[in-house]
XYZ file of C-alpha atoms in Angstrom:
144
model
C 0.071 0.044 0.048
C 1.464 3.457 -0.869
C 2.361 5.572 1.967
C 3.161 9.191 2.108
C 5.993 9.977 4.441
C 6.955 13.745 4.983
C 10.808 14.345 5.234
C 10.157 16.793 8.234
C 7.571 18.699 10.214
C 8.396 21.655 7.810
C 6.568 19.708 5.141
C 3.430 19.800 7.111
C 1.001 22.803 6.921
C -2.193 23.314 9.135
C -5.387 23.539 7.082
C -7.543 26.680 7.651
C -11.148 25.707 8.686
C -12.908 22.460 9.234
C -12.362 19.335 7.257
C -15.237 17.054 6.776
C -14.213 13.222 6.714
C -17.160 12.345 4.877
C -19.485 14.068 2.444
C -23.039 15.072 3.725
C -25.674 12.338 3.051
C -29.468 12.516 3.085
C -30.630 10.351 6.049
C -33.209 8.769 3.788
C -30.388 7.405 1.490
C -28.673 5.523 4.328
C -28.902 1.739 4.135
C -27.712 -1.332 5.994
C -24.990 -1.483 3.251
C -23.473 1.687 4.835
C -22.680 -0.077 8.017
C -19.054 0.495 8.959
C -18.795 3.517 6.610
C -18.160 7.185 7.859
C -20.976 9.657 6.939
C -22.052 13.216 7.834
C -25.816 13.981 8.263
C -27.557 17.087 9.331
C -31.044 17.632 10.510
C -33.241 18.487 13.473
C -33.448 16.558 16.714
C -37.010 15.204 17.067
C -36.472 12.752 20.061
C -33.930 12.635 22.870
C -33.732 9.456 24.947
C -31.103 9.299 27.707
C -29.771 5.725 28.631
C -27.255 4.455 31.211
C -24.237 5.071 29.076
C -25.178 7.934 26.909
C -27.984 9.679 24.818
C -29.826 8.577 21.840
C -31.192 11.250 19.646
C -33.420 10.828 16.665
C -32.299 13.164 13.832
C -34.585 14.071 10.986
C -33.689 15.834 7.800
C -36.931 15.749 5.853
C -35.961 12.656 3.912
C -35.827 10.300 6.821
C -34.781 9.687 10.384
C -31.708 8.069 12.045
C -30.568 7.420 15.450
C -27.470 9.497 16.547
C -25.782 7.600 19.486
C -23.736 9.811 21.828
C -21.717 7.897 24.503
C -21.319 9.735 27.736
C -17.586 10.267 27.007
C -18.542 12.134 23.786
C -21.713 13.869 25.059
C -19.949 15.336 28.236
C -17.443 17.129 25.946
C -19.700 18.674 23.466
C -19.779 22.415 23.912
C -23.166 23.624 24.964
C -24.551 20.167 25.134
C -27.422 21.359 27.340
C -28.922 22.782 24.077
C -28.941 19.425 22.534
C -32.662 18.676 22.757
C -35.828 18.365 20.750
C -35.826 21.208 18.196
C -32.016 21.659 18.037
C -30.450 21.475 14.540
C -27.199 19.496 14.271
C -24.484 18.426 11.931
C -22.939 15.017 13.012
C -20.203 12.790 11.400
C -19.643 9.328 12.542
C -19.651 5.537 11.795
C -22.874 4.029 10.530
C -23.823 1.013 12.663
C -27.024 -1.201 12.878
C -28.391 -2.234 16.261
C -31.526 -4.262 16.483
C -32.503 -3.659 12.837
C -32.112 0.208 13.355
C -29.542 2.353 11.743
C -27.244 4.501 13.919
C -24.743 7.325 13.378
C -22.079 7.048 16.069
C -19.667 10.131 16.380
C -16.204 9.216 17.765
C -15.181 12.444 19.356
C -16.873 15.579 20.530
C -15.782 17.499 17.512
C -17.855 15.198 15.267
C -21.060 17.000 16.676
C -21.848 20.629 15.652
C -24.724 22.300 17.019
C -26.016 24.714 14.469
C -29.186 25.936 16.378
C -29.813 24.994 19.923
C -33.104 23.570 21.183
C -35.555 26.236 22.160
C -35.925 27.086 25.861
C -38.776 25.443 27.805
C -41.954 27.612 27.942
C -42.396 29.582 31.099
C -45.586 29.022 33.067
C -47.183 30.819 36.037
C -49.217 29.072 38.662
C -52.200 31.258 37.640
C -51.891 29.974 34.065
C -51.960 26.246 34.964
C -55.153 24.230 34.549
C -56.491 22.137 37.355
C -55.195 18.912 35.559
C -51.746 20.361 35.515
C -51.853 21.346 39.175
C -52.712 17.953 40.348
C -50.064 16.365 42.725
C -50.041 12.630 43.463
C -51.019 12.268 47.145
C -49.300 9.209 48.966
C -51.423 7.935 51.892
C -49.777 6.212 54.535
C -51.457 4.237 57.454
C -49.918 4.746 60.901
């Protein structure tokens, strides 16, 4: 296999700007044949499901949906990760994998996740604006 070996570090020059490791793909075009390949996808988070080792996001770009799996080690280092919620728009690159017949894109490092637009802030509510059903608090009864 051909290899490129610079004679010294003077032969190296830093690139200006980000370099995508993979071309952006439409989510709807991803298939099981892409498992093991590196892809870049972009879209809106429509679901967020935390689990014991990380967070699963469902990303939708209008052509389809795919799970983006962020392990805790990656998620904890994403700048402004608190804004990664439903409604956020993100660009993610990672390896495609298949788990339980579902395609996933799994970023390797936190730099593989770019938050384009953070999730909207939760709506503020006042006590006066709550309905009786929203104000119900479960009551636990104990026998002494």
